[in-house]
PDB file of C-alpha atoms in Angstrom:
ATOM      1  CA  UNK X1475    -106.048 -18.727  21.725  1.00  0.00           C
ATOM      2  CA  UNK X1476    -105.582 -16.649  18.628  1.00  0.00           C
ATOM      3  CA  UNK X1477    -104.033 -13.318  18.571  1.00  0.00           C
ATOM      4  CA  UNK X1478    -105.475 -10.610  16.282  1.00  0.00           C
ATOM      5  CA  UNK X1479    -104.326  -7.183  16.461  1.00  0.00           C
ATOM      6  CA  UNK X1480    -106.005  -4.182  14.594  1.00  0.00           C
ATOM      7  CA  UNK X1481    -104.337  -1.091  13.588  1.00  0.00           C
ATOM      8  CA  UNK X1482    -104.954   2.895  12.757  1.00  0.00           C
ATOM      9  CA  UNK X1483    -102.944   4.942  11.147  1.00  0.00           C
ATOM     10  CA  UNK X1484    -103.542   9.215  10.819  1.00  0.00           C
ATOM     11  CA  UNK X1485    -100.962  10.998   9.107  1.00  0.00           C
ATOM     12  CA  UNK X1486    -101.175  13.331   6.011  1.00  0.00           C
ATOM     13  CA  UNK X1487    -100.580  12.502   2.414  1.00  0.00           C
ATOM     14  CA  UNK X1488     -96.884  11.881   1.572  1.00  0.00           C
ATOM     15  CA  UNK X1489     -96.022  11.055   5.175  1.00  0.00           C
ATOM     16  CA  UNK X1490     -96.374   7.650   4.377  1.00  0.00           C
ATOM     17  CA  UNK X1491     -98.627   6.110   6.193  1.00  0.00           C
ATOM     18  CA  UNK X1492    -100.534   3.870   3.906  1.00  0.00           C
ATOM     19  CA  UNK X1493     -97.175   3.034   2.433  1.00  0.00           C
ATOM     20  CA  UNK X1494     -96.321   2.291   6.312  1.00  0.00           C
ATOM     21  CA  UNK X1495     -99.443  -0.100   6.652  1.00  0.00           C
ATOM     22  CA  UNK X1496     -98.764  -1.883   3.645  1.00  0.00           C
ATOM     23  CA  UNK X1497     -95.157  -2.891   4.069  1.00  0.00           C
ATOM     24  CA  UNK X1498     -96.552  -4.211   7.667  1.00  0.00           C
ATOM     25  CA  UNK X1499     -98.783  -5.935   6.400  1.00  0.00           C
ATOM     26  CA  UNK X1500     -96.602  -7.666   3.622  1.00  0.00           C
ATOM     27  CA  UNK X1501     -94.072  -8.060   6.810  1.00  0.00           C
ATOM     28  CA  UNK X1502     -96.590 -10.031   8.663  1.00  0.00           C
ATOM     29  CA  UNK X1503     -97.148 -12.223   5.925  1.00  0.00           C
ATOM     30  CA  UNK X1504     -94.347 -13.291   4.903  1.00  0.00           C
ATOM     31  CA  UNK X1505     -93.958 -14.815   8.751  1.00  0.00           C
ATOM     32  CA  UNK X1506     -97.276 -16.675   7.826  1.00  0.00           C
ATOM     33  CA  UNK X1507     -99.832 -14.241   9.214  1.00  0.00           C
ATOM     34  CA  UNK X1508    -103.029 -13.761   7.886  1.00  0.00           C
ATOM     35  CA  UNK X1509    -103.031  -9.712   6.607  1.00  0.00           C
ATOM     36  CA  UNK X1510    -105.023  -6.808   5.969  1.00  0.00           C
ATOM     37  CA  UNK X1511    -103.763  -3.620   4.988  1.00  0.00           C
ATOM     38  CA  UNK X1512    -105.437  -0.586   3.136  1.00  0.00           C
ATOM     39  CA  UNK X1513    -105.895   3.487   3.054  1.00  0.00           C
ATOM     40  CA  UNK X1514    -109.201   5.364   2.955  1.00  0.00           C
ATOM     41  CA  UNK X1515    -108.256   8.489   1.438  1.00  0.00           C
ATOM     42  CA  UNK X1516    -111.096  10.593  -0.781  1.00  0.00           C
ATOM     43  CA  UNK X1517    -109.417  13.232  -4.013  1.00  0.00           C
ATOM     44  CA  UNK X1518    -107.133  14.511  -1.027  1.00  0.00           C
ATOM     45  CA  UNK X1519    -104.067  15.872  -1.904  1.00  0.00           C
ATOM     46  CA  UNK X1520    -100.618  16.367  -0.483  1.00  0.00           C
ATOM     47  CA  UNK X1521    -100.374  17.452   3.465  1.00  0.00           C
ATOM     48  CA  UNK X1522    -104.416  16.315   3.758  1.00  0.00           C
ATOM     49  CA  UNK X1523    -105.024  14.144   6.634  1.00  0.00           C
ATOM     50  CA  UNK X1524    -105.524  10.195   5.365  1.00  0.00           C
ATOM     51  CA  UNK X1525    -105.923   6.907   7.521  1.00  0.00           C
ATOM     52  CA  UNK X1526    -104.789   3.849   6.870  1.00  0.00           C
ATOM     53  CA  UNK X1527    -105.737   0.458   8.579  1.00  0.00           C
ATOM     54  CA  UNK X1528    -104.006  -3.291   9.931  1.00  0.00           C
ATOM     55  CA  UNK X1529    -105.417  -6.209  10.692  1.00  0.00           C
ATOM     56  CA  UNK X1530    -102.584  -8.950  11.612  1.00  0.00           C
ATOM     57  CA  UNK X1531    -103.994 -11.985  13.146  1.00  0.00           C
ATOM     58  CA  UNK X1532    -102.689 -15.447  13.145  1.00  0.00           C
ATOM     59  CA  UNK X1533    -106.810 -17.089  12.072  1.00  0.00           C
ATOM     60  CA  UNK X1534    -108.437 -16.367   8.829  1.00  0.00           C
ATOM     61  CA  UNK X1535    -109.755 -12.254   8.825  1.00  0.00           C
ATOM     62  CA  UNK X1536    -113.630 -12.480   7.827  1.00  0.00           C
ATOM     63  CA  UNK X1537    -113.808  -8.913   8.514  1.00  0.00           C
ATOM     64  CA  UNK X1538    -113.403  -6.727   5.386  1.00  0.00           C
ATOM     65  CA  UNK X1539    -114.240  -2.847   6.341  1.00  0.00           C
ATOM     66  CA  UNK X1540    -112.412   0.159   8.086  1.00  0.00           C
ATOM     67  CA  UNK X1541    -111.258  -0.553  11.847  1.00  0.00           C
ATOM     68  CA  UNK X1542    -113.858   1.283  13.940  1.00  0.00           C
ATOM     69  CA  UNK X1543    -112.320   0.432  17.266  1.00  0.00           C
ATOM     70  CA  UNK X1544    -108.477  -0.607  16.990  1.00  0.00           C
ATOM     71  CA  UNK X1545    -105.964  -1.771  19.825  1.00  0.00           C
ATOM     72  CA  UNK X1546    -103.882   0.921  18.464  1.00  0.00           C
ATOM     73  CA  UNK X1547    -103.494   3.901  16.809  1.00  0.00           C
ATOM     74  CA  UNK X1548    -100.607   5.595  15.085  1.00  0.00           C
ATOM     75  CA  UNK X1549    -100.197   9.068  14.890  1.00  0.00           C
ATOM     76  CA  UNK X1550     -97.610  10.288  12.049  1.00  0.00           C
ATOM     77  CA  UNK X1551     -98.193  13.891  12.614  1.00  0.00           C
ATOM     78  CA  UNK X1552     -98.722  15.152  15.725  1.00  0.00           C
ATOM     79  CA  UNK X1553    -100.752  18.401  13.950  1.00  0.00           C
ATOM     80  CA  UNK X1554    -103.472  16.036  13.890  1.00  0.00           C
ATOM     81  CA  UNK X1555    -104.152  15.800  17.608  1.00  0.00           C
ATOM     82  CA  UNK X1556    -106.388  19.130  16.839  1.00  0.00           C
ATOM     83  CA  UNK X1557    -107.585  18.284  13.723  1.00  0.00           C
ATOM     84  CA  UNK X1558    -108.769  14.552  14.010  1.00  0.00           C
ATOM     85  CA  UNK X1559    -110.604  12.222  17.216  1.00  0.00           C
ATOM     86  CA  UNK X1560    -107.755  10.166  16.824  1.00  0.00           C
ATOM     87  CA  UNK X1561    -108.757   8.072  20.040  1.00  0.00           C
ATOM     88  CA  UNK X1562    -112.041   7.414  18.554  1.00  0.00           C
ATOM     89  CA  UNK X1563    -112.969   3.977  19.207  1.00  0.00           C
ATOM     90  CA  UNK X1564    -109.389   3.492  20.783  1.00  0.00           C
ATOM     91  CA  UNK X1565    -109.380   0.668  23.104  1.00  0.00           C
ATOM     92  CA  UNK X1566    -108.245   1.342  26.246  1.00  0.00           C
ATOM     93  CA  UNK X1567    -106.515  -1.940  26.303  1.00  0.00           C
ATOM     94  CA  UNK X1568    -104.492  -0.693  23.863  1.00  0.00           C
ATOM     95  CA  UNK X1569    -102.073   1.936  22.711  1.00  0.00           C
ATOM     96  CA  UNK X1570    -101.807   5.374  21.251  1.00  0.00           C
ATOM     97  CA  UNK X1571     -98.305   5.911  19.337  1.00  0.00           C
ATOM     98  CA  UNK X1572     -97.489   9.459  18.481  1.00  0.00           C
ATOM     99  CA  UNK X1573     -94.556  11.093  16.346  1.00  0.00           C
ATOM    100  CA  UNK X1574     -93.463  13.767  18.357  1.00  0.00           C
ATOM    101  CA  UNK X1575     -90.251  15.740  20.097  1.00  0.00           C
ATOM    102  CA  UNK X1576     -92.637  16.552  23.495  1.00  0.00           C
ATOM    103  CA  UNK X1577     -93.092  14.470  26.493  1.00  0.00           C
ATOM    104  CA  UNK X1578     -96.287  12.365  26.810  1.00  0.00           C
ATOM    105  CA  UNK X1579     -97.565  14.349  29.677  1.00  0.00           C
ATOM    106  CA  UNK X1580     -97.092  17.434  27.089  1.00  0.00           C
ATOM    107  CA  UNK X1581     -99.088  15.409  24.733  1.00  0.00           C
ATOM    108  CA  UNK X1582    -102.317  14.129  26.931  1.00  0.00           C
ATOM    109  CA  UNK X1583    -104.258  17.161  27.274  1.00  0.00           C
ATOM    110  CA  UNK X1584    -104.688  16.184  23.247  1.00  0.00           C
ATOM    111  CA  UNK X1585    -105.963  13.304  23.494  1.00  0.00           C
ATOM    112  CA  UNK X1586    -109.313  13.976  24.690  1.00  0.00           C
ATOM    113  CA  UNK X1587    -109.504  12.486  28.129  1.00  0.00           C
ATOM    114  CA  UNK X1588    -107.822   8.962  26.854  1.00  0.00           C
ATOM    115  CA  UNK X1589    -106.788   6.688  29.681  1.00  0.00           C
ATOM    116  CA  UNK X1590    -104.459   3.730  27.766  1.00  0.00           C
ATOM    117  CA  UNK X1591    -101.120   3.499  27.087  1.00  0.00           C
ATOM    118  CA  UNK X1592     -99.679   6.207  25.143  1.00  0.00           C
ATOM    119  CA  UNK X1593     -96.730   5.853  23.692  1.00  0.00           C
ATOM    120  CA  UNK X1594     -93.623   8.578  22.209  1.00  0.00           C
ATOM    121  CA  UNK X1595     -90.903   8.595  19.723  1.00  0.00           C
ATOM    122  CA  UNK X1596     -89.608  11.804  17.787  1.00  0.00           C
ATOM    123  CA  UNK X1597     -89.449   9.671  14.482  1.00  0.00           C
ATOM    124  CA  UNK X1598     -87.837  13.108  12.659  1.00  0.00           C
ATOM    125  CA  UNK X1599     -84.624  12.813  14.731  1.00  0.00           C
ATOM    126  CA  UNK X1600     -84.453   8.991  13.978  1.00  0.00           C
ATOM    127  CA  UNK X1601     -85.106   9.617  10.157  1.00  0.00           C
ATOM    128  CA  UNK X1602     -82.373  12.428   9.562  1.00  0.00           C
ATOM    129  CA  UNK X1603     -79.942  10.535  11.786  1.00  0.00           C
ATOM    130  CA  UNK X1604     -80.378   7.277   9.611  1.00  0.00           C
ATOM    131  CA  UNK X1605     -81.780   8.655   6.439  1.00  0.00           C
ATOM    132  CA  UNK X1606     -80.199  11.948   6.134  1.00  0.00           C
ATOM    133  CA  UNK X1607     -84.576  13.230   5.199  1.00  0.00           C
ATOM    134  CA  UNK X1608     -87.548  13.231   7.132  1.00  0.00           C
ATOM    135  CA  UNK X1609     -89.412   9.935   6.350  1.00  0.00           C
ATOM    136  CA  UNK X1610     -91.385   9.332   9.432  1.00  0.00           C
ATOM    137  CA  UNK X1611     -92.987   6.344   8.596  1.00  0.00           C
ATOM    138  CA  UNK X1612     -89.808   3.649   8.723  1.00  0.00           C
ATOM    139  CA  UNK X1613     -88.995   4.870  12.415  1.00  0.00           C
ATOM    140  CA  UNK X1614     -93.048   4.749  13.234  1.00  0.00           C
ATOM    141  CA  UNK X1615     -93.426   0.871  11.315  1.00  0.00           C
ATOM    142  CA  UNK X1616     -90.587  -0.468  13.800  1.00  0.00           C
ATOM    143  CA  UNK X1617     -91.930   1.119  16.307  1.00  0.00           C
ATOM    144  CA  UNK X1618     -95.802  -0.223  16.584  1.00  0.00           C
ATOM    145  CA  UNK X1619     -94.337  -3.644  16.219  1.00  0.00           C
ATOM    146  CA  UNK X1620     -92.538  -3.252  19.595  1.00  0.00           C
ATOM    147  CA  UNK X1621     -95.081  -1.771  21.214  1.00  0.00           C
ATOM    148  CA  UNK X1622     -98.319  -3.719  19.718  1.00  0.00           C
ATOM    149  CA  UNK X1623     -95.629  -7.052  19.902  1.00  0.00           C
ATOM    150  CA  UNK X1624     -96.635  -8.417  16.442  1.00  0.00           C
ATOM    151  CA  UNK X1625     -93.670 -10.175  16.176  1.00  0.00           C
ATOM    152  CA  UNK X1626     -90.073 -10.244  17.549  1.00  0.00           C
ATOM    153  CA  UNK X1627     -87.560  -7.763  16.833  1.00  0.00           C
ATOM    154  CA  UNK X1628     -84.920 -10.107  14.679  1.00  0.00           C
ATOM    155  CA  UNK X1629     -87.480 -11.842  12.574  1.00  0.00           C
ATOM    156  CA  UNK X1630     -89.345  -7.901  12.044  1.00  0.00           C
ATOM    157  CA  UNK X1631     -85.883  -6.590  10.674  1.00  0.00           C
ATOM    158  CA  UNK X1632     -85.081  -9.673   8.651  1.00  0.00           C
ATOM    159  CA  UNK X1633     -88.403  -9.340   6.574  1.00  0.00           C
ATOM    160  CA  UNK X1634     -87.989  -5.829   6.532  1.00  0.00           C
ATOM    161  CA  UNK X1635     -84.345  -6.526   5.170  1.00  0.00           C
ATOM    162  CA  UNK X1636     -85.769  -8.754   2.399  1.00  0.00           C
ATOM    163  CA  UNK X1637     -88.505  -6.173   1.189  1.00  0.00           C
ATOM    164  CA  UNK X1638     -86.142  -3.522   1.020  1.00  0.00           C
ATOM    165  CA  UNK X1639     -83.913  -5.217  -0.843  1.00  0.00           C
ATOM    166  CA  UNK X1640     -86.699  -6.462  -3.210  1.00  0.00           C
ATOM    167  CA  UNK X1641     -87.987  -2.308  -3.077  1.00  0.00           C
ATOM    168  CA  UNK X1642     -84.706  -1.040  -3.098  1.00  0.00           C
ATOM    169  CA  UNK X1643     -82.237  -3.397  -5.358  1.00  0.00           C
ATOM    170  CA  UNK X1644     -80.635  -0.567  -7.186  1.00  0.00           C
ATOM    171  CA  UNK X1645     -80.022   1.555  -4.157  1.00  0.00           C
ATOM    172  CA  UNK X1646     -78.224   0.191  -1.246  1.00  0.00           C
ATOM    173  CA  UNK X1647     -77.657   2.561   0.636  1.00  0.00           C
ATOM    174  CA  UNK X1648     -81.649   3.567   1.260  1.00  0.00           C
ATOM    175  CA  UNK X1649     -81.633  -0.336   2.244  1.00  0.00           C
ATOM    176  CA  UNK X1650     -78.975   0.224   4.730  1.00  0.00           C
ATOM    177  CA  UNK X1651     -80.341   3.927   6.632  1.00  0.00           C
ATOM    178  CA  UNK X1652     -84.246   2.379   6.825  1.00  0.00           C
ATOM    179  CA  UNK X1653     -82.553  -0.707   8.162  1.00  0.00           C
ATOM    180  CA  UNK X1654     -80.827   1.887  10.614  1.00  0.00           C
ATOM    181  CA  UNK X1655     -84.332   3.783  11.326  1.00  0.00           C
ATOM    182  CA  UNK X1656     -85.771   0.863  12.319  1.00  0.00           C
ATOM    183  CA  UNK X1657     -83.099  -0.430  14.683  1.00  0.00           C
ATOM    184  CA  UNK X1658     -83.064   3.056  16.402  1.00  0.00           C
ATOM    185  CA  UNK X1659     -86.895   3.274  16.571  1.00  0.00           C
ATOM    186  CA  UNK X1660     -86.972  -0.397  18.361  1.00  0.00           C
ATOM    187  CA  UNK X1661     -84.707   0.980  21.076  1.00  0.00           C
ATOM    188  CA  UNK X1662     -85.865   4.977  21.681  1.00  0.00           C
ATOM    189  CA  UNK X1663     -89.865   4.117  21.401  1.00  0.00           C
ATOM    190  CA  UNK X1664     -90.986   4.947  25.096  1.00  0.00           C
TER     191      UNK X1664
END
């Protein structure tokens, strides 16, 4: 049976999120996936809300638009709750992940009556722990792996390893804290 796993992200521009969906999807391929990963953003500018989309399946994708009705969602700043239906088309199947500091029962009257899994991590306290800046998107990448299980947790950080060094050559120690990020963000996601 094949496995195929489609993925929304909201977050504003310069959050990384589309950056987030890409290095995903160049994760997944690398471990022999088949991979789709793009933004749809208009002339937005800084702090305006974007979305970015995943598909990760291990059979040929045919389908080439925006995700409609994804297994789960991403949520890089929690601000959007109010601002965007971001449990439109949400499977219930499936997941909601949301950066945040409050409790998921602070955070379901926001989520418009959703019944799935919803899912927590305060990616800003992983970033400045293992980054020394707010970059929510590494903490937010390891995390949807674990909970969407796209692949295992070793073979995850050794890709993400080689891409950062590819990324990162000259700077080591930015290798090193989103390495960090990522290991933290596989064990606080709840």
């Amino acid at each position: 049976m094949s496995k195929h796993t489609e993925i929304r992200w909201h977050g504003r521009g310069g959050q990384g999120a589309k950056t987030a969906a890409l290095l995903l999807a160049d994760v997944a391929f690398q471990t022999g996936m088949y991979v789709q990963g793009f933004p749809e953003y208009g002339p937005e500018r800084m702090g305006a809300p974007i979305t970015a989309y995943n598909r990760i399946s291990d059979t040929a994708i045919r389908a080439h638009s925006n995700i409609y009705d994804p297994q789960y969602v991403v949520v890089v700043d929690e601000s959007l709750l109010e601002a965007v239906d971001v449990t439109s088309g949400l499977k219930e199947d499936g997941a909601i992940l949301i950066n945040t500091e409050h409790t998921k029962e602070e955070i379901m009257p926001h989520l418009k009556g959703y019944k799935g899994k919803v899912y927590t991590i305060d990616a800003k306290k992983i970033s400045i722990a293992a980054l020394g800046k707010y970059f929510p998107n590494t903490p937010l990448l390891a995390a949807i792996v674990k909970v969407a299980g796209i692949m295992d947790k070793d073979t995850f950080l050794r890709e993400m390893k080689a891409s950062f060094h590819h990324k990162f050559a000259n700077k080591p120690e930015v290798i090193d804290g989103n390495i960090k990020a990522l290991r933290m963000a596989f064990e606080e996601v709840c």
